[in-house]
């Protein structure tokens, strides 16, 4: 199993990041492969409501955060 943690807070070492790290630690202890990302490290504009994720076979071709984290739509949860 793969578990991806996404920190949307601008603070990389404060409460949200700490809780996220602990959750990923727990998942890893159960055998999951884990990765974490800080949205403030990525250059993206967020969803622009183009509906490509819903109308083009479930694949978004824009610069949404999920595509930047994993360029493969199947890996980023878009199906």
Coordinates of N, CA, C and O in Angstrom, one line a residue:
X1 N 0.8 -1.2 0.0 CA 0.0 0.0 0.0 C 0.9 1.2 0.0 O 2.0 1.3 0.6
X2 N 0.4 2.3 -0.7 CA 1.2 3.5 -0.7 C 0.3 4.6 0.0 O -0.9 4.8 -0.3
X3 N 0.9 5.3 0.9 CA 0.2 6.4 1.6 C 1.0 7.7 1.3 O 2.2 7.8 1.5
X4 N 0.2 8.7 0.8 CA 0.8 10.0 0.5 C 0.3 11.0 1.5 O -1.0 11.1 1.7
X5 N 1.1 11.7 2.2 CA 0.7 12.8 3.1 C 1.0 14.2 2.4 O 2.1 14.4 1.9
X6 N 0.0 15.0 2.4 CA 0.1 16.3 1.8 C -0.1 17.4 2.9 O -1.1 17.5 3.5
X7 N 0.9 18.2 3.1 CA 0.9 19.3 4.1 C 0.5 20.6 3.4 O 1.3 21.1 2.6
X8 N -0.6 21.1 3.7 CA -1.1 22.3 3.1 C -0.7 23.6 3.9 O -1.0 24.7 3.5
X9 N 0.0 23.4 5.0 CA 0.4 24.5 5.8 C 1.7 25.1 5.4 O 2.6 24.3 4.9
X10 N 1.9 26.4 5.5 CA 3.2 27.0 5.1 C 4.3 26.7 6.1 O 5.5 26.8 5.8
X11 N 3.9 26.2 7.3 CA 4.9 25.9 8.3 C 5.3 24.4 8.2 O 4.5 23.5 8.5
X12 N 6.5 24.1 7.9 CA 6.9 22.7 7.6 C 7.3 21.9 8.9 O 7.5 20.7 8.9
X13 N 7.4 22.6 10.0 CA 7.8 21.9 11.3 C 6.8 22.2 12.4 O 7.2 22.0 13.6
X14 N 5.6 22.6 12.1 CA 4.7 23.0 13.2 C 3.7 21.8 13.3 O 3.9 20.7 13.0
X15 N 2.5 22.2 13.9 CA 1.5 21.2 14.3 C 1.1 20.3 13.2 O 1.1 19.0 13.3
X16 N 0.7 20.9 12.1 CA 0.1 20.0 11.0 C 1.2 19.1 10.4 O 0.9 17.9 10.2
X17 N 2.4 19.6 10.2 CA 3.5 18.7 9.7 C 3.8 17.6 10.7 O 4.1 16.5 10.3
X18 N 3.8 18.0 12.0 CA 4.1 17.0 13.1 C 3.1 15.9 13.1 O 3.4 14.7 13.1
X19 N 1.8 16.2 13.0 CA 0.7 15.2 13.0 C 0.8 14.4 11.7 O 0.6 13.2 11.8
X20 N 1.1 15.0 10.6 CA 1.2 14.3 9.4 C 2.3 13.3 9.4 O 2.2 12.1 9.0
X21 N 3.5 13.7 10.0 CA 4.6 12.8 10.1 C 4.3 11.6 11.0 O 4.7 10.5 10.7
X22 N 3.6 11.9 12.1 CA 3.2 10.8 13.0 C 2.3 9.8 12.3 O 2.4 8.6 12.5
X23 N 1.3 10.3 11.5 CA 0.4 9.5 10.8 C 1.1 8.6 9.8 O 0.9 7.4 9.6
X24 N 2.1 9.2 9.1 CA 2.9 8.5 8.1 C 3.8 7.4 8.8 O 4.0 6.3 8.3
X25 N 4.3 7.8 10.0 CA 5.1 6.9 10.8 C 4.3 5.6 11.1 O 4.7 4.5 11.0
X26 N 3.0 5.8 11.5 CA 2.1 4.7 11.8 C 1.8 3.9 10.6 O 1.8 2.6 10.7
X27 N 1.6 4.5 9.5 CA 1.4 3.7 8.3 C 2.6 2.9 7.9 O 2.5 1.7 7.5
X28 N 3.8 3.5 8.0 CA 5.0 2.8 7.7 C 5.2 1.6 8.6 O 5.7 0.6 8.2
X29 N 4.9 1.8 9.8 CA 5.1 0.7 10.8 C 4.2 -0.5 10.5 O 4.5 -1.6 10.9
X30 N 3.1 -0.3 9.7 CA 2.3 -1.4 9.3 C 2.6 -1.9 7.9 O 1.9 -2.6 7.3
X31 N 3.8 -1.4 7.3 CA 4.2 -1.9 6.0 C 3.9 -1.0 4.8 O 4.3 -1.4 3.7
X32 N 3.3 0.1 5.0 CA 3.0 1.0 3.9 C 4.2 1.7 3.4 O 5.1 2.1 4.2
X33 N 4.3 2.0 2.1 CA 5.3 2.9 1.5 C 4.7 4.3 1.7 O 3.6 4.5 1.2
X34 N 5.5 5.2 2.3 CA 4.9 6.5 2.5 C 5.8 7.6 1.9 O 7.0 7.4 1.7
X35 N 5.1 8.7 1.5 CA 5.8 9.9 1.0 C 5.0 11.1 1.5 O 3.8 11.0 1.7
X36 N 5.7 12.2 1.7 CA 5.0 13.4 2.1 C 5.5 14.6 1.2 O 6.6 14.6 0.6
X37 N 4.5 15.5 1.0 CA 4.8 16.7 0.2 C 4.3 17.9 0.9 O 3.3 17.9 1.6
X38 N 5.0 19.0 0.7 CA 4.6 20.3 1.2 C 4.1 21.1 0.0 O 4.9 21.4 -0.9
X39 N 2.8 21.5 0.1 CA 2.3 22.2 -1.1 C 3.0 23.5 -1.3 O 3.1 24.0 -2.5
X40 N 3.5 24.1 -0.3 CA 4.1 25.4 -0.4 C 5.5 25.3 -1.1 O 6.1 26.3 -1.6
X41 N 6.0 24.1 -1.3 CA 7.2 23.9 -2.1 C 6.9 23.8 -3.6 O 7.8 23.8 -4.4
X42 N 5.7 23.6 -3.9 CA 5.3 23.4 -5.3 C 4.8 24.6 -6.0 O 4.2 25.5 -5.3
X43 N 5.0 24.8 -7.2 CA 4.6 26.0 -8.0 C 3.3 25.6 -8.7 O 3.3 25.1 -9.8
X44 N 2.2 25.8 -8.1 CA 0.9 25.4 -8.7 C -0.1 26.5 -8.3 O 0.0 27.2 -7.4
X45 N -1.2 26.5 -9.1 CA -2.3 27.5 -8.8 C -3.5 26.9 -8.2 O -4.5 27.5 -7.9
X46 N -3.5 25.6 -8.1 CA -4.7 24.9 -7.6 C -5.7 24.6 -8.6 O -5.5 24.9 -9.8
X47 N -6.9 24.1 -8.3 CA -7.9 23.7 -9.2 C -8.5 25.0 -9.8 O -8.8 26.0 -9.2
X48 N -8.7 24.9 -11.2 CA -9.3 26.0 -11.9 C -10.7 25.6 -12.4 O -11.2 26.3 -13.3
X49 N -11.2 24.5 -11.9 CA -12.5 24.0 -12.2 C -12.7 23.8 -13.7 O -13.7 24.1 -14.3
X50 N -11.7 23.2 -14.4 CA -11.8 22.9 -15.8 C -12.5 21.6 -16.1 O -12.9 21.3 -17.2
X51 N -12.7 20.8 -15.1 CA -13.5 19.5 -15.1 C -12.8 18.5 -16.0 O -13.4 17.5 -16.4
X52 N -11.5 18.7 -16.4 CA -10.8 17.7 -17.2 C -10.7 16.4 -16.5 O -10.7 15.3 -17.1
X53 N -10.6 16.5 -15.2 CA -10.4 15.2 -14.4 C -11.7 14.4 -14.5 O -11.7 13.2 -14.3
X54 N -12.8 15.0 -14.8 CA -14.1 14.3 -14.9 C -14.5 14.0 -16.3 O -15.3 13.1 -16.6
X55 N -14.1 14.8 -17.3 CA -14.6 14.7 -18.6 C -13.7 14.1 -19.6 O -14.1 13.7 -20.7
X56 N -12.4 14.0 -19.3 CA -11.4 13.4 -20.2 C -10.9 12.1 -19.7 O -9.7 11.9 -19.5
X57 N -11.8 11.2 -19.4 CA -11.4 9.8 -19.0 C -10.8 9.8 -17.6 O -10.0 9.0 -17.2
X58 N -11.1 10.8 -16.8 CA -10.6 10.9 -15.4 C -9.2 11.4 -15.3 O -8.5 11.2 -14.3
X59 N -8.7 12.1 -16.4 CA -7.3 12.5 -16.4 C -7.3 14.0 -16.5 O -7.8 14.6 -17.4
X60 N -6.6 14.6 -15.5 CA -6.4 16.1 -15.5 C -5.1 16.4 -16.1 O -4.1 15.8 -15.8
X61 N -5.1 17.3 -17.1 CA -3.8 17.6 -17.8 C -3.2 18.9 -17.3 O -2.3 19.4 -17.9
X62 N -3.9 19.6 -16.4 CA -3.4 20.9 -15.9 C -2.3 20.8 -14.9 O -1.7 19.7 -14.7
X63 N -2.0 21.9 -14.2 CA -0.9 21.9 -13.2 C -1.5 21.9 -11.8 O -1.1 22.6 -11.0
X64 N -2.5 21.0 -11.6 CA -3.1 20.8 -10.3 C -2.0 20.1 -9.4 O -1.1 19.5 -9.8
X65 N -2.2 20.3 -8.1 CA -1.3 19.7 -7.1 C -1.1 18.2 -7.3 O 0.0 17.7 -7.2
X66 N -2.2 17.5 -7.5 CA -2.1 16.0 -7.6 C -1.2 15.6 -8.8 O -0.5 14.6 -8.7
X67 N -1.3 16.4 -9.9 CA -0.4 16.0 -11.1 C 1.0 16.4 -10.8 O 1.9 15.7 -11.3
X68 N 1.3 17.4 -10.0 CA 2.7 17.7 -9.7 C 3.3 16.7 -8.7 O 4.5 16.4 -8.7
X69 N 2.5 16.2 -7.8 CA 2.9 15.2 -6.9 C 3.2 13.9 -7.6 O 4.2 13.2 -7.4
X70 N 2.3 13.4 -8.4 CA 2.5 12.2 -9.2 C 1.9 12.4 -10.6 O 0.7 12.6 -10.8
X71 N 2.8 12.5 -11.6 CA 2.3 12.8 -13.0 C 1.4 11.7 -13.6 O 0.7 12.0 -14.5
X72 N 1.3 10.5 -13.0 CA 0.4 9.5 -13.4 C -0.9 9.6 -12.7 O -1.0 9.4 -11.5
X73 N -2.0 9.8 -13.5 CA -3.3 10.0 -12.9 C -3.7 8.8 -12.0 O -4.4 8.9 -11.0
X74 N -3.3 7.6 -12.4 CA -3.7 6.4 -11.6 C -3.0 6.4 -10.3 O -3.5 6.0 -9.3
X75 N -1.8 7.0 -10.2 CA -1.0 7.0 -9.0 C -1.5 8.2 -8.1 O -1.4 8.1 -6.9
X76 N -2.1 9.2 -8.6 CA -2.6 10.3 -7.8 C -4.0 10.2 -7.4 O -4.6 11.1 -6.8
X77 N -4.6 9.0 -7.6 CA -6.0 8.8 -7.2 C -7.1 9.3 -8.1 O -8.2 9.2 -7.9
X78 N -6.7 9.8 -9.3 CA -7.7 10.2 -10.3 C -8.0 9.0 -11.2 O -7.2 8.6 -11.9
X79 N -9.2 8.5 -11.1 CA -9.6 7.4 -11.9 C -10.9 7.6 -12.5 O -11.8 8.3 -12.1

